[in-house]
Amino acid sequence: MSTLAPIQLWQIPTSSAAEQAQIQPLIQALHEDLRAWANDFERITQANSLAVEDMVITDAIARLGLNIDVFVLDTGKLHSETLAYLDTISQRYPNVAIRRFYPQDSSLAHFAAQHDFSDIYQSLEARKACCYARKIEPLQRALAHYEAWITGQRREQAATRTQLAVEEFDEAHQLHKFNPLAAWTQQQIWAYIQHYDLPINPLYQQGIPSIGCDPCTKAIRRDEDLRAGRWWWENQDSKECGLHAN
Ligand code: SF4
């Protein structure tokens, strides 16, 4: 009788001292970009999803003491681990004001009037309506009154991000938008995290390399695409929540 091989979940990449040394030019470039943007824009903010990419940026902002705000969208559906981690990083960076934005009661009521929550697994329209109420509308409030925002998106994360530019204009929000880690690899991100010994979201230790809402995120195998655990029941092409749709 044949036995099934155990599933090998994705694991956190480890970096050598040499790899950590090799990212120093990237860190220098990141610092130069952040300093320049903080200098050019009086009102600039960073979206932090509590993923490692965003922590690299928040850490650099704190390290440089830049006048760049940071916000988190608390969708009401985040994992308990992510919420605990948010408290951890708030304590780690007392010089960074991390603002939280929540869905509006009226938006949630509007969604509930039209859908059961479980509809998100059957209907793309329902899933996008949930993302609108819990992410996109709060994002609009988070970005109001700013001139520019910074994200941790990377080109290799998804088929939808292969053309990502470091600097772009966000037509949807009429803001400058910066993606300073666009060209960074997953290995380089983890080299930064390990070089500075940053705390990480505990979900990474559970085989989840892409952080999202609890009902829409699951662990992946080692051989899967990094975002395969996000909205895993949908086609690759539709797997964005709309936060970064220009
Ligand atoms: S990711 Fe899932 S739970 Fe979160 S807002 Fe979108 S549909 Fe809703």
PDB file of C-alpha atoms and ligand atoms in Angstrom:
ATOM      1  CA  MET A   1       0.000   0.000   0.000  1.00  0.00           C
ATOM      2  CA  SER A   2       1.445   3.410  -0.977  1.00  0.00           C
ATOM      3  CA  THR A   3       1.576   6.207   1.587  1.00  0.00           C
ATOM      4  CA  LEU A   4       0.957   9.839   0.721  1.00  0.00           C
ATOM      5  CA  ALA A   5       3.905  12.191   1.166  1.00  0.00           C
ATOM      6  CA  PRO A   6       3.238  14.837   3.869  1.00  0.00           C
ATOM      7  CA  ILE A   7       2.357  18.275   2.513  1.00  0.00           C
ATOM      8  CA  GLN A   8       5.329  20.630   2.690  1.00  0.00           C
ATOM      9  CA  LEU A   9       4.044  24.058   3.649  1.00  0.00           C
ATOM     10  CA  TRP A  10       5.772  27.259   2.555  1.00  0.00           C
ATOM     11  CA  GLN A  11       8.507  28.223   4.986  1.00  0.00           C
ATOM     12  CA  ILE A  12      10.170  31.492   5.882  1.00  0.00           C
ATOM     13  CA  PRO A  13      13.322  31.895   3.748  1.00  0.00           C
ATOM     14  CA  THR A  14      16.563  32.128   5.698  1.00  0.00           C
ATOM     15  CA  SER A  15      19.308  34.488   4.606  1.00  0.00           C
ATOM     16  CA  SER A  16      23.063  34.202   5.015  1.00  0.00           C
ATOM     17  CA  ALA A  17      25.297  36.970   6.366  1.00  0.00           C
ATOM     18  CA  ALA A  18      26.524  37.455   2.790  1.00  0.00           C
ATOM     19  CA  GLU A  19      22.967  37.946   1.497  1.00  0.00           C
ATOM     20  CA  GLN A  20      22.293  40.452   4.267  1.00  0.00           C
ATOM     21  CA  ALA A  21      25.442  42.347   3.287  1.00  0.00           C
ATOM     22  CA  GLN A  22      24.405  42.324  -0.382  1.00  0.00           C
ATOM     23  CA  ILE A  23      21.185  44.231   0.284  1.00  0.00           C
ATOM     24  CA  GLN A  24      22.994  47.252   1.759  1.00  0.00           C
ATOM     25  CA  PRO A  25      22.872  49.159  -1.590  1.00  0.00           C
ATOM     26  CA  LEU A  26      19.127  48.444  -1.775  1.00  0.00           C
ATOM     27  CA  ILE A  27      18.653  49.790   1.745  1.00  0.00           C
ATOM     28  CA  GLN A  28      20.629  52.885   0.844  1.00  0.00           C
ATOM     29  CA  ALA A  29      18.429  53.436  -2.225  1.00  0.00           C
ATOM     30  CA  LEU A  30      15.294  52.912  -0.123  1.00  0.00           C
ATOM     31  CA  HIS A  31      16.507  55.501   2.384  1.00  0.00           C
ATOM     32  CA  GLU A  32      17.272  57.980  -0.388  1.00  0.00           C
ATOM     33  CA  ASP A  33      13.816  57.496  -1.909  1.00  0.00           C
ATOM     34  CA  LEU A  34      12.028  57.893   1.422  1.00  0.00           C
ATOM     35  CA  ARG A  35      14.020  60.989   2.350  1.00  0.00           C
ATOM     36  CA  ALA A  36      13.308  62.561  -1.041  1.00  0.00           C
ATOM     37  CA  TRP A  37       9.566  61.859  -0.877  1.00  0.00           C
ATOM     38  CA  ALA A  38       9.322  63.096   2.726  1.00  0.00           C
ATOM     39  CA  ASN A  39      11.076  66.243   1.562  1.00  0.00           C
ATOM     40  CA  ASP A  40       8.912  66.720  -1.543  1.00  0.00           C
ATOM     41  CA  PHE A  41       5.539  66.110   0.108  1.00  0.00           C
ATOM     42  CA  GLU A  42       4.274  67.668   3.286  1.00  0.00           C
ATOM     43  CA  ARG A  43       1.403  65.187   3.519  1.00  0.00           C
ATOM     44  CA  ILE A  44       2.562  61.666   2.722  1.00  0.00           C
ATOM     45  CA  THR A  45       1.486  58.365   4.258  1.00  0.00           C
ATOM     46  CA  GLN A  46       2.356  54.670   4.126  1.00  0.00           C
ATOM     47  CA  ALA A  47      -0.203  51.849   3.860  1.00  0.00           C
ATOM     48  CA  ASN A  48       0.914  49.038   6.152  1.00  0.00           C
ATOM     49  CA  SER A  49      -0.822  45.663   5.734  1.00  0.00           C
ATOM     50  CA  LEU A  50       1.337  44.120   8.496  1.00  0.00           C
ATOM     51  CA  ALA A  51       3.199  42.057   5.909  1.00  0.00           C
ATOM     52  CA  VAL A  52       7.015  41.934   5.881  1.00  0.00           C
ATOM     53  CA  GLU A  53       7.305  44.270   2.878  1.00  0.00           C
ATOM     54  CA  ASP A  54       5.412  46.987   4.697  1.00  0.00           C
ATOM     55  CA  MET A  55       7.447  46.408   7.832  1.00  0.00           C
ATOM     56  CA  VAL A  56      10.658  47.040   5.875  1.00  0.00           C
ATOM     57  CA  ILE A  57       9.266  50.453   4.915  1.00  0.00           C
ATOM     58  CA  THR A  58       7.879  51.321   8.358  1.00  0.00           C
ATOM     59  CA  ASP A  59      11.165  50.270   9.930  1.00  0.00           C
ATOM     60  CA  ALA A  60      13.084  52.527   7.539  1.00  0.00           C
ATOM     61  CA  ILE A  61      10.721  55.449   8.241  1.00  0.00           C
ATOM     62  CA  ALA A  62      11.249  54.991  11.990  1.00  0.00           C
ATOM     63  CA  ARG A  63      15.004  54.498  11.617  1.00  0.00           C
ATOM     64  CA  LEU A  64      15.312  57.740   9.635  1.00  0.00           C
ATOM     65  CA  GLY A  65      12.826  59.648  11.801  1.00  0.00           C
ATOM     66  CA  LEU A  66      10.909  60.816   8.736  1.00  0.00           C
ATOM     67  CA  ASN A  67       7.712  62.792   8.796  1.00  0.00           C
ATOM     68  CA  ILE A  68       5.701  60.070   7.007  1.00  0.00           C
ATOM     69  CA  ASP A  69       2.461  58.836   8.560  1.00  0.00           C
ATOM     70  CA  VAL A  70       1.508  55.162   8.641  1.00  0.00           C
ATOM     71  CA  PHE A  71      -1.960  53.636   8.528  1.00  0.00           C
ATOM     72  CA  VAL A  72      -3.484  50.158   8.811  1.00  0.00           C
ATOM     73  CA  LEU A  73      -6.872  49.076   7.463  1.00  0.00           C
ATOM     74  CA  ASP A  74      -8.514  46.993  10.191  1.00  0.00           C
ATOM     75  CA  THR A  75     -11.156  45.234   8.108  1.00  0.00           C
ATOM     76  CA  GLY A  76     -12.799  43.534  11.082  1.00  0.00           C
ATOM     77  CA  LYS A  77     -11.790  40.220   9.487  1.00  0.00           C
ATOM     78  CA  LEU A  78      -8.074  40.167  10.302  1.00  0.00           C
ATOM     79  CA  HIS A  79      -6.564  37.149  12.050  1.00  0.00           C
ATOM     80  CA  SER A  80      -6.202  37.453  15.836  1.00  0.00           C
ATOM     81  CA  GLU A  81      -2.459  36.946  15.248  1.00  0.00           C
ATOM     82  CA  THR A  82      -2.364  40.017  12.999  1.00  0.00           C
ATOM     83  CA  LEU A  83      -4.173  42.158  15.583  1.00  0.00           C
ATOM     84  CA  ALA A  84      -1.750  41.053  18.311  1.00  0.00           C
ATOM     85  CA  TYR A  85       1.138  41.796  15.972  1.00  0.00           C
ATOM     86  CA  LEU A  86      -0.222  45.303  15.393  1.00  0.00           C
ATOM     87  CA  ASP A  87       0.111  45.917  19.132  1.00  0.00           C
ATOM     88  CA  THR A  88       3.670  44.549  19.011  1.00  0.00           C
ATOM     89  CA  ILE A  89       4.799  46.930  16.287  1.00  0.00           C
ATOM     90  CA  SER A  90       3.015  49.901  17.883  1.00  0.00           C
ATOM     91  CA  GLN A  91       5.241  49.316  20.910  1.00  0.00           C
ATOM     92  CA  ARG A  92       8.326  48.705  18.765  1.00  0.00           C
ATOM     93  CA  TYR A  93       7.967  52.053  16.967  1.00  0.00           C
ATOM     94  CA  PRO A  94       6.774  54.612  19.545  1.00  0.00           C
ATOM     95  CA  ASN A  95       7.965  57.441  17.274  1.00  0.00           C
ATOM     96  CA  VAL A  96       5.619  56.349  14.456  1.00  0.00           C
ATOM     97  CA  ALA A  97       1.930  57.180  14.770  1.00  0.00           C
ATOM     98  CA  ILE A  98       0.087  54.189  13.290  1.00  0.00           C
ATOM     99  CA  ARG A  99      -3.493  55.164  12.502  1.00  0.00           C
ATOM    100  CA  ARG A 100      -6.203  52.485  12.180  1.00  0.00           C
ATOM    101  CA  PHE A 101      -9.155  52.768   9.823  1.00  0.00           C
ATOM    102  CA  TYR A 102     -12.265  50.610  10.200  1.00  0.00           C
ATOM    103  CA  PRO A 103     -15.251  49.915   7.924  1.00  0.00           C
ATOM    104  CA  GLN A 104     -18.247  52.175   8.393  1.00  0.00           C
ATOM    105  CA  ASP A 105     -21.322  50.618  10.005  1.00  0.00           C
ATOM    106  CA  SER A 106     -23.434  51.884   7.101  1.00  0.00           C
ATOM    107  CA  SER A 107     -21.185  50.106   4.571  1.00  0.00           C
ATOM    108  CA  LEU A 108     -21.388  46.825   6.470  1.00  0.00           C
ATOM    109  CA  ALA A 109     -25.166  47.172   6.762  1.00  0.00           C
ATOM    110  CA  HIS A 110     -25.413  47.826   3.019  1.00  0.00           C
ATOM    111  CA  PHE A 111     -23.402  44.670   2.296  1.00  0.00           C
ATOM    112  CA  ALA A 112     -25.448  42.597   4.757  1.00  0.00           C
ATOM    113  CA  ALA A 113     -28.690  43.772   3.160  1.00  0.00           C
ATOM    114  CA  GLN A 114     -27.610  42.210  -0.129  1.00  0.00           C
ATOM    115  CA  HIS A 115     -25.428  39.238   0.808  1.00  0.00           C
ATOM    116  CA  ASP A 116     -24.679  36.590   3.356  1.00  0.00           C
ATOM    117  CA  PHE A 117     -21.001  36.765   4.186  1.00  0.00           C
ATOM    118  CA  SER A 118     -20.476  33.263   2.740  1.00  0.00           C
ATOM    119  CA  ASP A 119     -21.551  34.614  -0.684  1.00  0.00           C
ATOM    120  CA  ILE A 120     -17.965  35.823  -1.132  1.00  0.00           C
ATOM    121  CA  TYR A 121     -16.986  32.219  -1.933  1.00  0.00           C
ATOM    122  CA  GLN A 122     -19.628  31.864  -4.644  1.00  0.00           C
ATOM    123  CA  SER A 123     -19.753  35.272  -6.262  1.00  0.00           C
ATOM    124  CA  LEU A 124     -16.939  37.590  -7.379  1.00  0.00           C
ATOM    125  CA  GLU A 125     -19.392  40.474  -7.169  1.00  0.00           C
ATOM    126  CA  ALA A 126     -20.123  39.666  -3.502  1.00  0.00           C
ATOM    127  CA  ARG A 127     -16.427  39.271  -2.716  1.00  0.00           C
ATOM    128  CA  LYS A 128     -15.630  42.612  -4.299  1.00  0.00           C
ATOM    129  CA  ALA A 129     -18.549  44.229  -2.443  1.00  0.00           C
ATOM    130  CA  CYS A 130     -17.060  42.959   0.820  1.00  0.00           C
ATOM    131  CA  CYS A 131     -13.611  44.289  -0.136  1.00  0.00           C
ATOM    132  CA  TYR A 132     -15.207  47.609  -1.025  1.00  0.00           C
ATOM    133  CA  ALA A 133     -16.921  47.955   2.350  1.00  0.00           C
ATOM    134  CA  ARG A 134     -13.995  46.721   4.433  1.00  0.00           C
ATOM    135  CA  LYS A 135     -10.966  47.979   2.472  1.00  0.00           C
ATOM    136  CA  ILE A 136     -11.606  50.340  -0.398  1.00  0.00           C
ATOM    137  CA  GLU A 137     -13.935  52.822   1.272  1.00  0.00           C
ATOM    138  CA  PRO A 138     -11.742  52.931   4.418  1.00  0.00           C
ATOM    139  CA  LEU A 139      -8.711  53.421   2.157  1.00  0.00           C
ATOM    140  CA  GLN A 140     -10.380  56.461   0.611  1.00  0.00           C
ATOM    141  CA  ARG A 141     -10.753  57.962   4.088  1.00  0.00           C
ATOM    142  CA  ALA A 142      -7.187  57.002   5.023  1.00  0.00           C
ATOM    143  CA  LEU A 143      -5.820  58.799   1.946  1.00  0.00           C
ATOM    144  CA  ALA A 144      -8.001  61.893   2.188  1.00  0.00           C
ATOM    145  CA  HIS A 145      -5.979  65.099   2.556  1.00  0.00           C
ATOM    146  CA  TYR A 146      -2.706  63.428   1.520  1.00  0.00           C
ATOM    147  CA  GLU A 147      -0.606  64.250  -1.531  1.00  0.00           C
ATOM    148  CA  ALA A 148       1.172  60.906  -1.831  1.00  0.00           C
ATOM    149  CA  TRP A 149       1.170  57.370  -0.490  1.00  0.00           C
ATOM    150  CA  ILE A 150       3.682  54.544  -0.217  1.00  0.00           C
ATOM    151  CA  THR A 151       3.022  50.827  -0.602  1.00  0.00           C
ATOM    152  CA  GLY A 152       5.073  47.642  -0.188  1.00  0.00           C
ATOM    153  CA  GLN A 153       4.000  46.059  -3.471  1.00  0.00           C
ATOM    154  CA  ARG A 154       6.589  44.035  -5.406  1.00  0.00           C
ATOM    155  CA  ARG A 155       6.647  42.962  -9.057  1.00  0.00           C
ATOM    156  CA  GLU A 156       7.230  39.278  -8.393  1.00  0.00           C
ATOM    157  CA  GLN A 157       4.235  38.993  -6.051  1.00  0.00           C
ATOM    158  CA  ALA A 158       1.608  38.432  -8.731  1.00  0.00           C
ATOM    159  CA  ALA A 159       0.811  38.295 -12.417  1.00  0.00           C
ATOM    160  CA  THR A 160      -1.063  41.574 -11.932  1.00  0.00           C
ATOM    161  CA  ARG A 161       2.094  43.361 -10.654  1.00  0.00           C
ATOM    162  CA  THR A 162       4.823  42.485 -13.158  1.00  0.00           C
ATOM    163  CA  GLN A 163       4.844  46.011 -14.666  1.00  0.00           C
ATOM    164  CA  LEU A 164       4.775  47.833 -11.324  1.00  0.00           C
ATOM    165  CA  ALA A 165       6.716  51.136 -11.358  1.00  0.00           C
ATOM    166  CA  VAL A 166       8.500  52.640  -8.359  1.00  0.00           C
ATOM    167  CA  GLU A 167       6.793  55.969  -8.969  1.00  0.00           C
ATOM    168  CA  GLU A 168       3.343  56.317 -10.504  1.00  0.00           C
ATOM    169  CA  PHE A 169       0.281  58.509 -10.377  1.00  0.00           C
ATOM    170  CA  ASP A 170      -2.729  56.922  -8.734  1.00  0.00           C
ATOM    171  CA  GLU A 171      -5.581  58.093 -10.960  1.00  0.00           C
ATOM    172  CA  ALA A 172      -8.243  56.560  -8.735  1.00  0.00           C
ATOM    173  CA  HIS A 173      -7.214  58.618  -5.711  1.00  0.00           C
ATOM    174  CA  GLN A 174      -5.508  61.475  -7.584  1.00  0.00           C
ATOM    175  CA  LEU A 175      -2.313  61.032  -5.577  1.00  0.00           C
ATOM    176  CA  HIS A 176       1.324  60.291  -6.194  1.00  0.00           C
ATOM    177  CA  LYS A 177       1.993  56.666  -5.372  1.00  0.00           C
ATOM    178  CA  PHE A 178       5.365  55.133  -4.557  1.00  0.00           C
ATOM    179  CA  ASN A 179       6.342  51.458  -4.534  1.00  0.00           C
ATOM    180  CA  PRO A 180       9.969  51.559  -3.375  1.00  0.00           C
ATOM    181  CA  LEU A 181      10.276  47.763  -3.095  1.00  0.00           C
ATOM    182  CA  ALA A 182       8.969  47.083  -6.612  1.00  0.00           C
ATOM    183  CA  ALA A 183      12.188  45.341  -7.711  1.00  0.00           C
ATOM    184  CA  TRP A 184      13.027  43.633  -4.408  1.00  0.00           C
ATOM    185  CA  THR A 185      12.853  39.837  -4.293  1.00  0.00           C
ATOM    186  CA  GLN A 186      11.269  37.811  -1.528  1.00  0.00           C
ATOM    187  CA  GLN A 187      14.770  36.728  -0.455  1.00  0.00           C
ATOM    188  CA  GLN A 188      15.927  40.342  -0.160  1.00  0.00           C
ATOM    189  CA  ILE A 189      12.896  41.281   1.944  1.00  0.00           C
ATOM    190  CA  TRP A 190      13.647  38.473   4.384  1.00  0.00           C
ATOM    191  CA  ALA A 191      17.336  39.397   4.426  1.00  0.00           C
ATOM    192  CA  TYR A 192      16.304  42.875   5.654  1.00  0.00           C
ATOM    193  CA  ILE A 193      13.961  41.414   8.290  1.00  0.00           C
ATOM    194  CA  GLN A 194      16.656  39.063   9.554  1.00  0.00           C
ATOM    195  CA  HIS A 195      19.458  41.616   9.368  1.00  0.00           C
ATOM    196  CA  TYR A 196      17.551  43.988  11.671  1.00  0.00           C
ATOM    197  CA  ASP A 197      15.856  41.189  13.632  1.00  0.00           C
ATOM    198  CA  LEU A 198      12.397  42.690  13.118  1.00  0.00           C
ATOM    199  CA  PRO A 199       9.356  41.044  14.727  1.00  0.00           C
ATOM    200  CA  ILE A 200       7.139  39.373  12.120  1.00  0.00           C
ATOM    201  CA  ASN A 201       3.469  38.545  11.817  1.00  0.00           C
ATOM    202  CA  PRO A 202       3.115  35.009  13.340  1.00  0.00           C
ATOM    203  CA  LEU A 203       1.085  33.919  10.305  1.00  0.00           C
ATOM    204  CA  TYR A 204       4.334  33.492   8.383  1.00  0.00           C
ATOM    205  CA  GLN A 205       5.260  30.663  10.742  1.00  0.00           C
ATOM    206  CA  GLN A 206       2.003  28.937   9.739  1.00  0.00           C
ATOM    207  CA  GLY A 207       2.871  28.745   6.037  1.00  0.00           C
ATOM    208  CA  ILE A 208       1.088  31.963   5.030  1.00  0.00           C
ATOM    209  CA  PRO A 209       3.397  34.186   2.939  1.00  0.00           C
ATOM    210  CA  SER A 210       0.750  36.736   1.863  1.00  0.00           C
ATOM    211  CA  ILE A 211      -1.104  38.473   4.692  1.00  0.00           C
ATOM    212  CA  GLY A 212      -4.814  39.222   4.279  1.00  0.00           C
ATOM    213  CA  CYS A 213      -8.198  38.745   5.938  1.00  0.00           C
ATOM    214  CA  ASP A 214      -8.732  35.493   7.848  1.00  0.00           C
ATOM    215  CA  PRO A 215     -11.644  34.146   5.724  1.00  0.00           C
ATOM    216  CA  CYS A 216      -9.763  34.815   2.469  1.00  0.00           C
ATOM    217  CA  THR A 217      -6.242  33.654   3.299  1.00  0.00           C
ATOM    218  CA  LYS A 218      -4.792  30.188   3.784  1.00  0.00           C
ATOM    219  CA  ALA A 219      -1.424  28.457   4.074  1.00  0.00           C
ATOM    220  CA  ILE A 220       0.242  27.332   0.838  1.00  0.00           C
ATOM    221  CA  ARG A 221       2.576  24.559  -0.246  1.00  0.00           C
ATOM    222  CA  ARG A 222       6.242  25.269  -0.962  1.00  0.00           C
ATOM    223  CA  ASP A 223       5.747  24.885  -4.704  1.00  0.00           C
ATOM    224  CA  GLU A 224       2.810  27.322  -4.996  1.00  0.00           C
ATOM    225  CA  ASP A 225       2.691  30.948  -6.104  1.00  0.00           C
ATOM    226  CA  LEU A 226       3.175  33.303  -3.122  1.00  0.00           C
ATOM    227  CA  ARG A 227      -0.352  34.676  -3.432  1.00  0.00           C
ATOM    228  CA  ALA A 228      -1.988  31.292  -4.072  1.00  0.00           C
ATOM    229  CA  GLY A 229      -3.487  31.378  -0.577  1.00  0.00           C
ATOM    230  CA  ARG A 230      -5.344  34.656  -1.211  1.00  0.00           C
ATOM    231  CA  TRP A 231      -8.906  34.210  -2.582  1.00  0.00           C
ATOM    232  CA  TRP A 232      -7.749  30.728  -3.552  1.00  0.00           C
ATOM    233  CA  TRP A 233     -11.116  29.844  -5.081  1.00  0.00           C
ATOM    234  CA  GLU A 234     -10.789  32.581  -7.753  1.00  0.00           C
ATOM    235  CA  ASN A 235      -8.835  32.855 -11.023  1.00  0.00           C
ATOM    236  CA  GLN A 236      -5.342  34.357 -10.835  1.00  0.00           C
ATOM    237  CA  ASP A 237      -6.386  37.354 -12.917  1.00  0.00           C
ATOM    238  CA  SER A 238      -9.073  38.537 -10.480  1.00  0.00           C
ATOM    239  CA  LYS A 239      -6.976  38.200  -7.343  1.00  0.00           C
ATOM    240  CA  GLU A 240      -6.727  41.808  -6.255  1.00  0.00           C
ATOM    241  CA  CYS A 241      -8.959  43.474  -3.687  1.00  0.00           C
ATOM    242  CA  GLY A 242      -9.060  46.780  -5.562  1.00  0.00           C
ATOM    243  CA  LEU A 243      -6.711  48.679  -3.235  1.00  0.00           C
ATOM    244  CA  HIS A 244      -4.139  48.979  -5.993  1.00  0.00           C
ATOM    245  CA  ALA A 245      -6.333  49.172  -9.096  1.00  0.00           C
ATOM    246  CA  ASN A 246      -5.372  52.296 -10.984  1.00  0.00           C
TER     247      ASN A 246
HETATM  248  S1  SF4 B   1     -10.351  40.012   1.786  1.00  0.00           S
HETATM  249 FE1  SF4 B   1     -12.214  38.757   2.183  1.00  0.00          FE
HETATM  250  S2  SF4 B   1     -12.965  39.326   4.249  1.00  0.00           S
HETATM  251 FE2  SF4 B   1     -11.403  40.851   3.596  1.00  0.00          FE
HETATM  252  S3  SF4 B   1     -12.602  42.507   2.794  1.00  0.00           S
HETATM  253 FE3  SF4 B   1     -12.062  41.210   1.016  1.00  0.00          FE
HETATM  254  S4  SF4 B   1     -13.721  39.655   0.813  1.00  0.00           S
HETATM  255 FE4  SF4 B   1     -13.972  40.691   2.802  1.00  0.00          FE
END
